[in-house]
Short mmCIF file of C-alpha atoms and ligand atoms in Angstrom, two decimals:
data_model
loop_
_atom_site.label_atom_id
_atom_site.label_comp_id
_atom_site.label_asym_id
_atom_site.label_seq_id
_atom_site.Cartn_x
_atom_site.Cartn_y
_atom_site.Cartn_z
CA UNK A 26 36.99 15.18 4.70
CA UNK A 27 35.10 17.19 7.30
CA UNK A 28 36.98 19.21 10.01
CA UNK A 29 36.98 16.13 12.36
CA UNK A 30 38.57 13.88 9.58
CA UNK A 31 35.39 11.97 9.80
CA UNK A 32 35.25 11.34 5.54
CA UNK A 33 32.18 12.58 4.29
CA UNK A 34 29.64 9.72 2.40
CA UNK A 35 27.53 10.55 -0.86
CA UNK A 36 25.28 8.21 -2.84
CA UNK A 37 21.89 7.72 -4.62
CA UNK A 38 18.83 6.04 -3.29
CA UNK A 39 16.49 4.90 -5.60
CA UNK A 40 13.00 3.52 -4.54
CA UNK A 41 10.78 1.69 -6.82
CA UNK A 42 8.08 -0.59 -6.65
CA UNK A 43 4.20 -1.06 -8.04
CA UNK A 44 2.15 2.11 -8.29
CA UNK A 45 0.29 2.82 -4.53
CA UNK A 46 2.90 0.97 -2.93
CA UNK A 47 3.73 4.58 -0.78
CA UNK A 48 7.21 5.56 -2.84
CA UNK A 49 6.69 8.94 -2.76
CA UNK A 50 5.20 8.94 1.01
CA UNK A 51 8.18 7.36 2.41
CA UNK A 52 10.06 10.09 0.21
CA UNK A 53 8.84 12.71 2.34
CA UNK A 54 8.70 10.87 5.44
CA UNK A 55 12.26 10.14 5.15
CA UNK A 56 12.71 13.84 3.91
CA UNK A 57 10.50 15.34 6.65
CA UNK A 58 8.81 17.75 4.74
CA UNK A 59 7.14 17.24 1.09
CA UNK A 60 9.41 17.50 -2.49
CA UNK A 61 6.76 15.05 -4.06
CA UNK A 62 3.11 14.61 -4.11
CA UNK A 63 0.77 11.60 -3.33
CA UNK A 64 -2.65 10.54 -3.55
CA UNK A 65 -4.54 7.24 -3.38
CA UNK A 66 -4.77 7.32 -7.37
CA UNK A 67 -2.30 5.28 -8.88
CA UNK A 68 1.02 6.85 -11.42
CA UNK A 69 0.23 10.27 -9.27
CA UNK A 70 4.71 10.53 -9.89
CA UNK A 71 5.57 11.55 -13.07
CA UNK A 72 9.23 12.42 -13.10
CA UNK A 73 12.05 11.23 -11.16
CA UNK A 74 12.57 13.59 -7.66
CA UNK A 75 15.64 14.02 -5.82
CA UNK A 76 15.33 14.67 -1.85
CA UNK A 77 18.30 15.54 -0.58
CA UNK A 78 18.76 14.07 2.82
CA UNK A 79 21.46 14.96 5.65
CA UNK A 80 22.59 12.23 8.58
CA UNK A 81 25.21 12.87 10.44
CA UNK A 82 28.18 13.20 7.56
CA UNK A 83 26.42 11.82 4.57
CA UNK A 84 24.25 13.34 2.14
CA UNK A 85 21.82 10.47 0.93
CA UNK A 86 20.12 11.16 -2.08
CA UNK A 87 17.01 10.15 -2.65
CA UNK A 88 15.17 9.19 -5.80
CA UNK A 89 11.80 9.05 -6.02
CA UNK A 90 10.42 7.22 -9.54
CA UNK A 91 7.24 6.63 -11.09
CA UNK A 92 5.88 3.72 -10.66
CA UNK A 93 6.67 0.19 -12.69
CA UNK A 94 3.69 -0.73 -14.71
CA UNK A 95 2.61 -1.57 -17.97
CA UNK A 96 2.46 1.03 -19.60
CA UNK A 97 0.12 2.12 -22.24
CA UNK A 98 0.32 5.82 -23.39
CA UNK A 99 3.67 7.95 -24.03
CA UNK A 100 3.95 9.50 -21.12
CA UNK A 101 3.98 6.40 -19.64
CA UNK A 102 6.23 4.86 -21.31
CA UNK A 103 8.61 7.95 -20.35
CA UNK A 104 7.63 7.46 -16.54
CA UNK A 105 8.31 3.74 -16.91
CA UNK A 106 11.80 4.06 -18.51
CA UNK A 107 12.67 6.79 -15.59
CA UNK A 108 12.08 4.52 -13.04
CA UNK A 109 14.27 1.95 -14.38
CA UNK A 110 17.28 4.74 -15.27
CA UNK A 111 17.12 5.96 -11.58
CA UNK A 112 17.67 2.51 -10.77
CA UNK A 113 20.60 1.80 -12.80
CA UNK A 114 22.58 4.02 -11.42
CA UNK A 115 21.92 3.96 -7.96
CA UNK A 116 24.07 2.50 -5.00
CA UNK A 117 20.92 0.81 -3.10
CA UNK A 118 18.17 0.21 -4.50
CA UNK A 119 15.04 0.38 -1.95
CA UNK A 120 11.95 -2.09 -3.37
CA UNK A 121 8.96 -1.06 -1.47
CA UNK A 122 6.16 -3.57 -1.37
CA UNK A 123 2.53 -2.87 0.45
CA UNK A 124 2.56 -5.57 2.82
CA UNK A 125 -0.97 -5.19 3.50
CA UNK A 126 -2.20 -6.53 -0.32
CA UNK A 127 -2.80 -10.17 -0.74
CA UNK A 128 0.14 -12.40 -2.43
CA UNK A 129 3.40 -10.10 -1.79
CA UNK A 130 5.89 -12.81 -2.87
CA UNK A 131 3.79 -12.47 -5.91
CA UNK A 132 4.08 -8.70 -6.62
CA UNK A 133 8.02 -8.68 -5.55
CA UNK A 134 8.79 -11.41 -7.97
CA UNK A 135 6.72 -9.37 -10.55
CA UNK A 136 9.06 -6.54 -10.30
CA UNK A 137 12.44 -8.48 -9.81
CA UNK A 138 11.73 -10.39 -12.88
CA UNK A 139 11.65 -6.67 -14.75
CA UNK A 140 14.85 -5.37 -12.37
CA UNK A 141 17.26 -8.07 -11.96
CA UNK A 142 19.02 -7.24 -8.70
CA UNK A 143 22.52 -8.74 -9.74
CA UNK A 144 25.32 -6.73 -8.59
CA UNK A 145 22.74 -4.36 -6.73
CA UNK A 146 22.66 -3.39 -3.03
CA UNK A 147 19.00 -3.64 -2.66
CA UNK A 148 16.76 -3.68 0.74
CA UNK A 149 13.09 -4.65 0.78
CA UNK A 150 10.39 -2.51 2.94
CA UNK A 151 7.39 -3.63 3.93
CA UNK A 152 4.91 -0.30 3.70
CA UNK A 153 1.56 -0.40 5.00
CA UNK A 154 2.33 -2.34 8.21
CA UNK A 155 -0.41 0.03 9.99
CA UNK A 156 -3.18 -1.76 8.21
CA UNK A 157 -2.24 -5.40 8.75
CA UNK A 158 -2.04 -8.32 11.14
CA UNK A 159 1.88 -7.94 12.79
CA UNK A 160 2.21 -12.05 13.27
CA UNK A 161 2.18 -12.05 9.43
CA UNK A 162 5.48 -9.64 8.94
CA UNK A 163 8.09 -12.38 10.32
CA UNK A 164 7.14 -15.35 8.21
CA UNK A 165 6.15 -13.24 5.41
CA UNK A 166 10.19 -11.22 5.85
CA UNK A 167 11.38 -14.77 6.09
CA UNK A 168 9.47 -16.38 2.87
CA UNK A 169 10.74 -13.48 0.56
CA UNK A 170 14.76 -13.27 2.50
CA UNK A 171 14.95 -17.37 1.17
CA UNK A 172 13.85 -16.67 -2.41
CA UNK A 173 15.91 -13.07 -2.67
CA UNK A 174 19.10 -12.06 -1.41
CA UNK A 175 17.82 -8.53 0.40
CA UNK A 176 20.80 -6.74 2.31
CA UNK A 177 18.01 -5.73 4.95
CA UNK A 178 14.28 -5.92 5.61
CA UNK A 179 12.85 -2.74 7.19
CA UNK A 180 8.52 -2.96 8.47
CA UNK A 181 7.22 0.38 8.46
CA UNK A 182 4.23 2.52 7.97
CA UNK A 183 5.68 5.34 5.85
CA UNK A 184 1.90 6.64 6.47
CA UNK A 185 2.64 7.67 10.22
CA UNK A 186 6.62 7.68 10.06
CA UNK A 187 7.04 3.99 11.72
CA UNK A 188 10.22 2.84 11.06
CA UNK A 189 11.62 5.43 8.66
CA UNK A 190 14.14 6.43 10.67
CA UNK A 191 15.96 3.29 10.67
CA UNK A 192 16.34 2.73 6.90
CA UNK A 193 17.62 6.56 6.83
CA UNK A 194 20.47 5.05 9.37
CA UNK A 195 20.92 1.95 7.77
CA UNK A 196 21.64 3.08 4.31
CA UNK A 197 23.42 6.40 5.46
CA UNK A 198 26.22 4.04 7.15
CA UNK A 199 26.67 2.01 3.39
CA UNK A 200 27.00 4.47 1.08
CA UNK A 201 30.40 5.24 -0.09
CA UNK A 202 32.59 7.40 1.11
CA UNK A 203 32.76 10.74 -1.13
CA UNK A 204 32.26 14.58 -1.40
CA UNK A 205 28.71 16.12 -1.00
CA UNK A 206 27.08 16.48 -4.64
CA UNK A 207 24.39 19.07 -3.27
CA UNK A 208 24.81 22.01 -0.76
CA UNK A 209 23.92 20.67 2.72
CA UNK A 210 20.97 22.91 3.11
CA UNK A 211 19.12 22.30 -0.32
CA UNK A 212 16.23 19.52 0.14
CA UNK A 213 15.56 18.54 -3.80
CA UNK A 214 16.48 19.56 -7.03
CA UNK A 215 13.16 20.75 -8.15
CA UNK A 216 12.94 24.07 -8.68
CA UNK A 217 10.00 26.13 -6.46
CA UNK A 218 8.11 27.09 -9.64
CA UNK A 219 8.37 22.79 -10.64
CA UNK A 220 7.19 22.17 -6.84
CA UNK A 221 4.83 24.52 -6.95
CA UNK A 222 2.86 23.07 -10.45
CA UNK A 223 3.13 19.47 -8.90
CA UNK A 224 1.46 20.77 -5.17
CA UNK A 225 -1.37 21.96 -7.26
CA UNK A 226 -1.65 18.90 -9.63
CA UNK A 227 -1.61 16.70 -6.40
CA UNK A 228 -4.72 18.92 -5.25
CA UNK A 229 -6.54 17.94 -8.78
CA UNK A 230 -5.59 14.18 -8.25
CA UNK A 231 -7.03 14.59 -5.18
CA UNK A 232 -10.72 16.34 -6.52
CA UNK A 233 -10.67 14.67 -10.02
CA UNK A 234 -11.67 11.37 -10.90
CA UNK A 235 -11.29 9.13 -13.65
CA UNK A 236 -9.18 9.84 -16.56
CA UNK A 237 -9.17 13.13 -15.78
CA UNK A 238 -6.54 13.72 -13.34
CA UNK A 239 -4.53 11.94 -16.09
CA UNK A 240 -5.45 14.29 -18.94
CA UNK A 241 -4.47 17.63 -17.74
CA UNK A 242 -1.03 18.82 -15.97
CA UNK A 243 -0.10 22.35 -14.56
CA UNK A 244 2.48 24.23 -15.27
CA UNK A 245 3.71 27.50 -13.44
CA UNK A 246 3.39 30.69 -15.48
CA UNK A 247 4.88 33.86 -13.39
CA UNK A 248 6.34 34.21 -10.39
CA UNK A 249 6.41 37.49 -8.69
CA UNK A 250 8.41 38.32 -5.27
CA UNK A 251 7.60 41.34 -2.73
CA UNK A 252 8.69 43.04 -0.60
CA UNK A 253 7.11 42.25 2.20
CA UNK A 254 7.99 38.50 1.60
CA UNK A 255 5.18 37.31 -0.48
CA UNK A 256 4.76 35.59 -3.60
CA UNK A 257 2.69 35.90 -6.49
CA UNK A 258 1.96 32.58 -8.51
CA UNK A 259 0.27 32.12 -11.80
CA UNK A 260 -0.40 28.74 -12.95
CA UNK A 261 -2.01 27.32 -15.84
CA UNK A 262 -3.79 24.07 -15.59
CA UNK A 263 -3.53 22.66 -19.28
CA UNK A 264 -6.48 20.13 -19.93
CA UNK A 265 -6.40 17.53 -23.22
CA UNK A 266 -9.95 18.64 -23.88
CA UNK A 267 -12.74 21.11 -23.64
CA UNK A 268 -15.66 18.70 -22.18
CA UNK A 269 -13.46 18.61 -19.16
CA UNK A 270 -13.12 22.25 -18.10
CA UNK A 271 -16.46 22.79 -16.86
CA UNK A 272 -15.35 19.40 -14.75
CA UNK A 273 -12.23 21.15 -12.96
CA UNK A 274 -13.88 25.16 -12.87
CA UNK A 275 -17.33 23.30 -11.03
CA UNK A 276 -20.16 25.10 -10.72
CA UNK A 277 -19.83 28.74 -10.64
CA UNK A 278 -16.12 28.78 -10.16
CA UNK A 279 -16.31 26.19 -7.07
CA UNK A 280 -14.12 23.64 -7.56
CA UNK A 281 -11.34 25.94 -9.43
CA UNK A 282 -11.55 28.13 -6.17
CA UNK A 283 -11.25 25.09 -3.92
CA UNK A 284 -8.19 23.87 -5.59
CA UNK A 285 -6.52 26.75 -5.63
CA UNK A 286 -7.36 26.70 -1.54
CA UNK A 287 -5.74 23.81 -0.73
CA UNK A 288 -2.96 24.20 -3.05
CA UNK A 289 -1.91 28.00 -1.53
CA UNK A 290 -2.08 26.92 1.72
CA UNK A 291 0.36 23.86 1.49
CA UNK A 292 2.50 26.24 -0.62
CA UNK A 293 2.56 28.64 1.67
CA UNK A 294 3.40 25.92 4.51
CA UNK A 295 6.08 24.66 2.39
CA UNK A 296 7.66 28.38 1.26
CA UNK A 297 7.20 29.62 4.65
CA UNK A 298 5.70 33.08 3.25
CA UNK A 299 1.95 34.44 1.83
CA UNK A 300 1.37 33.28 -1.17
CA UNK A 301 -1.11 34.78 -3.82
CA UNK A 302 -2.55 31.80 -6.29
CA UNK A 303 -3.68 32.79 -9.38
CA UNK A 304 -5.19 29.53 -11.42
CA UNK A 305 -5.90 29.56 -15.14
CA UNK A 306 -7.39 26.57 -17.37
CA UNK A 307 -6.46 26.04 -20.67
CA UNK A 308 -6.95 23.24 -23.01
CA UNK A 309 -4.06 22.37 -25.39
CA UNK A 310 -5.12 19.22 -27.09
CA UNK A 311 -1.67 17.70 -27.38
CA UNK A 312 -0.05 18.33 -24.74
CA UNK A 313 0.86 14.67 -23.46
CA UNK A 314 2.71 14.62 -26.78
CA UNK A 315 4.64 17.57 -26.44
CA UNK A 316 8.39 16.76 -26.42
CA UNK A 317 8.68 20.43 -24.22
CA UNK A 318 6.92 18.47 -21.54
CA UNK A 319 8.37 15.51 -21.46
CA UNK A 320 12.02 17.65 -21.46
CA UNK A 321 10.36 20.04 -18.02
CA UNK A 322 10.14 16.48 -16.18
CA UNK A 323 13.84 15.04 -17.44
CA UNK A 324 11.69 12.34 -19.16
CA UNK A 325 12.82 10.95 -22.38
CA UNK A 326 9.92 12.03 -24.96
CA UNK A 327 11.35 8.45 -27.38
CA UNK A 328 11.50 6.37 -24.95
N1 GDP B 28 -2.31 3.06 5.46
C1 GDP B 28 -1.22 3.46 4.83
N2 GDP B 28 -1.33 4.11 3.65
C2 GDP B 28 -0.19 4.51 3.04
C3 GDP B 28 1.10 4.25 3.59
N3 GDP B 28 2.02 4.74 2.74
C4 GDP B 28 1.34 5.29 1.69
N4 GDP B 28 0.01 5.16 1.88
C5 GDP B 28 -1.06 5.64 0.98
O1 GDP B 28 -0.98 4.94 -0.25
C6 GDP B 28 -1.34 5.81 -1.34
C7 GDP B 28 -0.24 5.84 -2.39
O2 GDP B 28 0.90 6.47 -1.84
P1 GDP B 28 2.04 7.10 -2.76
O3 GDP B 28 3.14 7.50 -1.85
O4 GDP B 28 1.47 8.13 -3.68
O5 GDP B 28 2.45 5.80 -3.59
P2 GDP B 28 3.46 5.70 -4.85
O6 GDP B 28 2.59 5.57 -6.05
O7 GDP B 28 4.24 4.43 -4.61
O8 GDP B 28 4.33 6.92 -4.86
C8 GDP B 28 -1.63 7.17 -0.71
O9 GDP B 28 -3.01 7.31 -0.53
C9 GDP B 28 -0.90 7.10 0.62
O10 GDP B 28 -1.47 7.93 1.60
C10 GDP B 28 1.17 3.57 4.86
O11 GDP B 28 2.22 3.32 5.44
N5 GDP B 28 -0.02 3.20 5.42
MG1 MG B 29 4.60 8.38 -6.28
#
């Protein structure tokens, strides 16, 4: 109970949906400020993220999940399996479509045949509305409330923060009554050396193409405070093999240098203080096998 004897609400969010479909945008929108990266390439999420969201009296915790897919390799596998274990125990689920692709009956009933929504709380969201035709939400809302039985149907462009607000409201009145799990001031449980590695992979997703981007990870290596505030951050950027390191240092240094750029300057945005970025590559041929890995992202190396 709070002071005013209004009782205090608690639950888990967990959004899931195809790879691209903007999960871990509307994370952050709905967070207001970044705990998980994006880019336009698809399984960019490879663990499960908890933002931890304030409204009024309840704490809403949010769980952002890799995408559902086929997948192929281990570490996929892993990422596959998380998503469906954030959804299991979550009290709504939030199945996030992009509205703006062709046949979106098609791709819902792709995923609900996987996730069987018995027994679950689950809303649908139509992402992407900024890059459609509007006249098609209502029939297309109406086609997919007749075939599944969706608490609520939010349009929004997670993008540029359209209708975000509402599902924060909506879901932040259901959840059940309970005690915080999370200090009211913390945002996610990832730790600021975890964030940090991810900011910089996002930066690589971003610059790196092919299978690239999916060969290598980053991990953070020291992490030095000041005095006067500032941080000093050594990362390693661990590629699967040699060929590709001339591919992420560029010529003479440049696209290392650039990376490292754009990563300390959202890092330092997101710590609030200077930070120094010191980037290292290093090629460690097995590292999408290593069980240590899989245990830093709370994925399940057997699954
Ligand atoms: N136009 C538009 N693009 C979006 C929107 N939401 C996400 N995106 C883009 O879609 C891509 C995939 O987003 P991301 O959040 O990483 O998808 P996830 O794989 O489901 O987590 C990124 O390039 C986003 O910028 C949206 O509302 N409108
Ligand atoms: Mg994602």
């Amino acid at each position: 109970m709070t002071e005013t004897d209004t009782p205090t609400r608690c639950g888990f969010v967990t959004i899931i949906g195809a790879p691209n479909a903007g999960k871990s945008t509307l994370t952050n929108a709905l967070m207001g400020t970044k705990v998980t990266i994006v880019s336009p390439k698809v399984q960019t999420t490879r663990m499960r993220v908890r933002g931890i969201l304030m409204r009024g009296a309840t704490q809403i915790i949010l769980i952002d999940t890799p995408g559902i897919f086929a997948p192929k390799r281990r570490l996929d596998r892993a990422m596959v399996a998380a998503a469906w274990d954030g959804q299991r125990d979550a009290d709504i689920t939030a199945l996030i479509v992009d509205a703006s692709k062709k046949d979106v009956p098609g791709q819902v009933e792709h995923i609900l045949k996987k996730l069987p929504l018995e027994g679950k709380t689950c809303i649908l969201i139509l992402n992407k509305t900024d890059q459609m035709a509007k006249d098609k939400l209502l029939p297309l809302t109406k086609e997919l409330n007749e075939r599944y039985p969706f608490e609520a149907t939010f349009m929004i462009s997670a993008l540029k923060g359209d209708g975000v607000d509402d599902i924060a409201e909506w879901i932040a009145k259901r959840l059940p009554e309970g005690v915080y799990m999370y200090p009211e001031d913390q945002l996610t449980d990832l730790s600021e050396r975890l964030l940090a590695a991810e900011i910089t992979r996002e930066k690589l997703f971003h610059q790196m193409h092919e299978e690239i981007p999916y060969a290598l990870t980053v991990e953070t290596e020291s992490w030095e405070e000041f005095d006067d505030g500032s941080v000093k951050v050594g990362q390693l950027i661990i590629i699967a093999r040699e060929a590709h390191k001339p591919i992420v240092i560029g010529k003479g240094g440049s696209r290392l240098k650039n990376i490292g750029l754009q990563s300390r300057l959202e890092l330092e945005k997101i710590l609030g203080r200077r930070v120094h970025l010191n980037l290292l590559v290093r090629v460690r041929e097995n590292w999408l096998d290593d069980p240590e890995r899989f245990s830093i992202w709370g994925l399940d190396h057997n699954a």
